[in-house]
Tab-separated table of C-alpha atoms in Angstrom:
chain	number	residue	atom	x	y	z
A	26	ALA	CA	9.315	-87.987	8.977
A	27	GLN	CA	8.762	-85.136	11.658
A	28	SER	CA	6.548	-82.209	10.146
A	29	VAL	CA	4.743	-79.666	11.584
A	30	THR	CA	0.806	-78.868	9.794
A	31	GLN	CA	-0.941	-75.362	10.617
A	32	PRO	CA	-4.305	-75.610	8.656
A	33	ASP	CA	-5.052	-72.270	8.886
A	34	ILE	CA	-2.659	-69.522	6.132
A	35	HIS	CA	-5.087	-66.261	7.551
A	36	ILE	CA	-7.946	-66.072	10.058
A	37	THR	CA	-9.204	-62.830	11.632
A	38	VAL	CA	-11.274	-62.351	14.267
A	39	SER	CA	-13.032	-59.157	15.802
A	40	GLU	CA	-11.392	-57.591	18.477
A	41	GLY	CA	-12.614	-58.908	22.445
A	42	ALA	CA	-13.559	-62.542	20.328
A	43	SER	CA	-12.174	-66.315	20.927
A	44	LEU	CA	-9.645	-67.213	18.811
A	45	GLU	CA	-8.256	-71.351	18.535
A	46	LEU	CA	-5.057	-71.993	15.827
A	47	ARG	CA	-4.953	-75.048	15.183
A	48	CYS	CA	-1.476	-77.510	15.378
A	49	ASN	CA	-0.912	-80.470	14.221
A	50	TYR	CA	2.693	-82.659	13.912
A	51	SER	CA	3.987	-86.000	13.404
A	52	TYR	CA	6.403	-87.190	14.849
A	53	GLY	CA	6.897	-90.650	16.523
A	54	ALA	CA	8.672	-90.430	19.558
A	55	THR	CA	7.404	-87.730	22.897
A	56	PRO	CA	7.296	-83.947	20.988
A	57	TYR	CA	8.191	-81.126	22.457
A	58	LEU	CA	6.200	-78.583	21.692
A	59	PHE	CA	6.429	-74.821	20.930
A	60	TRP	CA	4.043	-72.254	19.622
A	61	TYR	CA	6.335	-68.150	18.838
A	62	VAL	CA	4.412	-64.954	17.393
A	63	GLN	CA	6.155	-62.461	14.374
A	64	SER	CA	4.898	-59.477	14.895
A	65	PRO	CA	5.753	-57.292	11.433
A	66	GLY	CA	9.481	-57.017	10.544
A	67	GLN	CA	10.202	-58.369	14.056
A	68	GLY	CA	11.697	-61.984	15.747
A	69	LEU	CA	10.131	-64.390	16.935
A	70	GLN	CA	9.518	-64.129	20.632
A	71	LEU	CA	8.113	-67.963	22.127
A	72	LEU	CA	3.757	-67.266	23.440
A	73	LEU	CA	4.657	-71.434	25.571
A	74	LYS	CA	6.251	-74.027	25.144
A	75	TYR	CA	5.150	-78.100	25.982
A	76	PHE	CA	7.805	-80.582	27.696
A	77	SER	CA	5.416	-83.461	29.458
A	78	GLY	CA	3.447	-82.927	32.387
A	79	ASP	CA	0.168	-81.470	32.496
A	80	THR	CA	-1.723	-80.826	28.579
A	81	LEU	CA	-2.589	-77.905	29.087
A	82	VAL	CA	-0.251	-75.311	28.937
A	83	GLN	CA	-0.510	-71.060	29.991
A	84	GLY	CA	2.107	-69.109	28.934
A	85	ILE	CA	2.423	-65.159	28.162
A	86	LYS	CA	-0.092	-62.406	27.147
A	87	GLY	CA	-3.340	-64.145	28.152
A	88	PHE	CA	-2.774	-68.396	25.709
A	89	GLU	CA	-2.958	-71.324	26.447
A	90	ALA	CA	-2.736	-74.513	24.896
A	91	GLU	CA	-3.830	-78.192	24.840
A	92	PHE	CA	-0.941	-80.944	23.724
A	93	LYS	CA	-3.685	-83.398	22.804
A	94	ARG	CA	-2.100	-86.799	22.033
A	95	SER	CA	-4.591	-89.109	20.142
A	96	GLN	CA	-5.211	-86.467	17.818
A	97	SER	CA	-1.390	-85.522	17.252
A	98	SER	CA	-2.252	-81.354	17.608
A	99	PHE	CA	-0.925	-78.328	20.076
A	100	ASN	CA	-3.752	-76.159	19.871
A	101	LEU	CA	-3.491	-72.433	20.682
A	102	ARG	CA	-6.848	-70.291	22.116
A	103	LYS	CA	-7.043	-67.182	23.948
A	104	PRO	CA	-10.303	-66.059	24.903
A	105	SER	CA	-10.016	-62.558	24.430
A	106	VAL	CA	-8.419	-61.427	21.030
A	107	HIS	CA	-7.079	-57.539	21.644
A	108	TRP	CA	-6.285	-55.378	18.807
A	109	SER	CA	-1.859	-56.194	19.400
A	110	ASP	CA	-2.057	-59.781	19.356
A	111	ALA	CA	-2.533	-59.913	15.324
A	112	ALA	CA	0.493	-61.053	13.719
A	113	GLU	CA	2.059	-63.728	12.595
A	114	TYR	CA	2.075	-67.532	14.101
A	115	PHE	CA	4.173	-70.686	14.332
A	116	CYS	CA	4.113	-73.516	16.009
A	117	ALA	CA	7.358	-75.659	15.709
A	118	VAL	CA	8.830	-78.749	17.477
A	119	ALA	CA	12.036	-80.174	18.058
A	120	ILE	CA	13.145	-82.875	17.081
A	121	TYR	CA	14.552	-85.202	19.860
A	122	ASN	CA	18.727	-85.849	20.099
A	123	GLN	CA	19.347	-82.874	17.080
A	124	GLY	CA	20.547	-80.048	18.668
A	125	GLY	CA	17.486	-77.857	19.303
A	126	LYS	CA	16.374	-78.135	16.179
A	127	LEU	CA	13.081	-76.696	15.165
A	128	ILE	CA	11.046	-77.636	12.437
A	129	PHE	CA	7.947	-75.273	11.856
A	130	GLY	CA	5.054	-75.376	10.165
A	131	GLN	CA	4.159	-72.745	7.285
A	132	GLY	CA	2.519	-69.715	10.067
A	133	THR	CA	-0.892	-68.113	10.857
A	134	GLU	CA	-1.724	-64.594	9.626
A	135	LEU	CA	-4.137	-63.227	12.021
A	136	SER	CA	-5.752	-60.221	11.924
A	137	VAL	CA	-8.030	-58.373	14.218
A	138	LYS	CA	-10.578	-56.765	12.979
A	139	PRO	CA	-11.911	-53.719	15.395
B	3	ASP	CA	18.164	-58.939	29.965
B	4	THR	CA	16.945	-61.675	27.960
B	5	GLU	CA	17.867	-59.177	24.632
B	6	VAL	CA	19.800	-60.810	21.123
B	7	THR	CA	20.949	-57.581	19.534
B	8	GLN	CA	21.493	-57.254	16.051
B	9	THR	CA	23.493	-55.246	13.263
B	10	PRO	CA	22.465	-53.588	11.299
B	11	LYS	CA	18.966	-53.994	10.930
B	12	HIS	CA	19.062	-53.190	7.425
B	13	LEU	CA	21.272	-54.514	4.730
B	14	VAL	CA	21.680	-53.451	0.608
B	15	MET	CA	24.094	-55.149	-0.555
B	16	GLY	CA	25.836	-56.220	-4.631
B	17	MET	CA	26.866	-59.659	-5.178
B	18	THR	CA	30.911	-59.311	-5.591
B	19	ASN	CA	30.598	-57.555	-1.682
B	20	LYS	CA	31.808	-58.621	1.918
B	21	LYS	CA	29.500	-57.792	4.583
B	22	SER	CA	29.332	-59.220	7.685
B	23	LEU	CA	26.199	-59.239	9.877
B	24	LYS	CA	26.736	-59.287	13.774
B	25	CYS	CA	24.288	-60.212	16.181
B	26	GLU	CA	25.094	-60.287	20.181
B	27	GLN	CA	23.507	-61.342	23.689
B	28	HIS	CA	24.320	-61.098	26.787
B	29	MET	CA	22.325	-64.271	28.582
B	30	GLY	CA	25.402	-65.859	29.483
B	31	HIS	CA	23.210	-68.652	26.689
B	32	ARG	CA	26.003	-71.450	24.997
B	33	ALA	CA	24.686	-71.853	22.191
B	34	MET	CA	23.867	-69.773	19.129
B	35	TYR	CA	21.639	-69.925	16.136
B	36	TRP	CA	21.665	-68.415	12.268
B	37	TYR	CA	18.155	-68.755	10.323
B	38	LYS	CA	16.697	-67.257	7.343
B	39	GLN	CA	13.402	-66.485	6.613
B	40	LYS	CA	11.015	-65.724	3.487
B	41	ALA	CA	9.275	-63.628	3.308
B	42	LYS	CA	5.698	-65.423	4.613
B	43	LYS	CA	7.425	-68.340	5.488
B	44	PRO	CA	8.925	-69.665	8.511
B	45	PRO	CA	12.749	-69.582	9.245
B	46	GLU	CA	15.100	-72.619	8.029
B	47	LEU	CA	17.866	-73.154	10.250
B	48	MET	CA	21.487	-72.597	9.111
B	49	PHE	CA	24.050	-72.861	11.892
B	50	VAL	CA	24.485	-73.626	14.867
B	51	TYR	CA	27.138	-73.384	17.912
B	52	SER	CA	27.368	-75.228	20.708
B	53	TYR	CA	30.171	-73.707	23.358
B	54	GLU	CA	31.346	-71.891	20.510
B	55	LYS	CA	31.697	-74.987	18.268
B	56	LEU	CA	30.232	-75.591	15.213
B	57	SER	CA	27.785	-78.501	15.913
B	58	ILE	CA	25.369	-78.242	13.099
B	59	ASN	CA	25.544	-77.515	9.374
B	60	GLU	CA	21.931	-77.129	7.363
B	61	SER	CA	23.640	-77.619	4.188
B	62	VAL	CA	24.546	-74.064	3.392
B	63	PRO	CA	26.197	-72.230	0.443
B	64	SER	CA	30.025	-71.476	1.378
B	65	ARG	CA	29.318	-68.064	-0.140
B	66	PHE	CA	27.887	-67.581	3.902
B	67	SER	CA	30.525	-68.045	6.451
B	68	PRO	CA	29.316	-68.432	10.193
B	69	GLU	CA	31.841	-67.441	13.015
B	70	CYS	CA	31.736	-67.497	16.314
B	71	PRO	CA	34.888	-65.236	17.766
B	72	ASN	CA	33.955	-65.470	21.806
B	73	SER	CA	30.501	-66.480	23.784
B	74	SER	CA	28.702	-64.075	22.876
B	75	LEU	CA	29.052	-63.092	19.466
B	76	LEU	CA	27.581	-64.532	16.120
B	77	ASN	CA	28.781	-63.108	13.096
B	78	LEU	CA	27.554	-64.136	9.098
B	79	HIS	CA	29.922	-63.470	7.315
B	80	LEU	CA	28.701	-62.904	3.407
B	81	HIS	CA	30.772	-62.906	0.256
B	82	ALA	CA	29.285	-62.806	-3.658
B	83	LEU	CA	25.375	-63.410	-2.570
B	84	GLN	CA	22.371	-64.035	-4.979
B	85	PRO	CA	19.115	-61.988	-4.998
B	86	GLU	CA	17.628	-65.058	-4.389
B	87	ASP	CA	19.251	-64.593	-0.633
B	88	SER	CA	16.748	-61.972	0.452
B	89	ALA	CA	16.029	-62.701	3.192
B	90	LEU	CA	15.308	-61.911	7.163
B	91	TYR	CA	18.281	-63.926	9.031
B	92	LEU	CA	18.297	-64.272	12.322
B	93	CYS	CA	19.733	-65.300	14.905
B	94	ALA	CA	19.219	-66.988	17.806
B	95	SER	CA	20.934	-67.555	21.846
B	96	SER	CA	19.965	-70.834	24.596
B	97	GLN	CA	21.039	-71.629	27.431
B	98	THR	CA	22.520	-74.785	25.891
B	99	GLN	CA	21.582	-76.543	22.792
B	100	GLY	CA	18.747	-79.256	23.431
B	101	GLU	CA	15.694	-80.222	22.656
B	102	ARG	CA	14.105	-78.576	25.425
B	103	SER	CA	15.945	-74.827	25.046
B	104	LYS	CA	14.145	-71.692	24.797
B	105	GLN	CA	15.355	-69.714	21.865
B	106	TYR	CA	16.253	-66.540	22.218
B	107	PHE	CA	14.693	-64.429	18.466
B	108	GLY	CA	16.949	-61.178	17.783
B	109	PRO	CA	14.943	-59.062	15.334
B	110	GLY	CA	16.463	-60.054	12.057
B	111	THR	CA	18.562	-58.130	10.137
B	112	ARG	CA	16.577	-57.830	6.606
B	113	LEU	CA	19.086	-57.933	3.837
B	114	THR	CA	18.455	-57.089	-0.143
B	115	VAL	CA	20.912	-57.987	-2.871
B	116	THR	CA	20.712	-56.497	-5.935
């Protein structure tokens, strides 16, 4: 069955430090991968997506992610974190031929220390 | 305009009440989605409408009744809910339904069932 795993429930980083959020997926075919961010009490905002092509994708707010098929991973990175990046981050995979249904990971809560 | 709006922001209802949640988008999208999100959990898909027709029903109890009166509007009618139905209800839309479609999320309606 398709699944998405985010191994880190909660991460704390200092402002200005680099960030990497991990995401592993289980999917038999080429995955359609997404990273979303959710601020407290808000909806989800798409940061970036990967369908095919260049395995390093750039997103909004200075985020990037790298698709590694050999490791079944799609980790999210940011070189320098800002206090406003504190939020919940969800990795998701869209299942082919199931009408855009997204399978989400459990989420990683990011806290930023001043 | 890349906005999905949802009303009301908050709703408290008793178990015998009937209420409705409303979602609206003016991006010309032809796919609209309802998700349920419990605290500290990822969103779970409930329904998908494509071209105003119900496309996916994720075995949601009949006390939740979706309606898509036109391509811009999506309603979720609620009746005889249980306390465990308390959650954040998110609406999303995308240009079309499919695994490559970017879903835009609204801010959600926070529902409390007493």
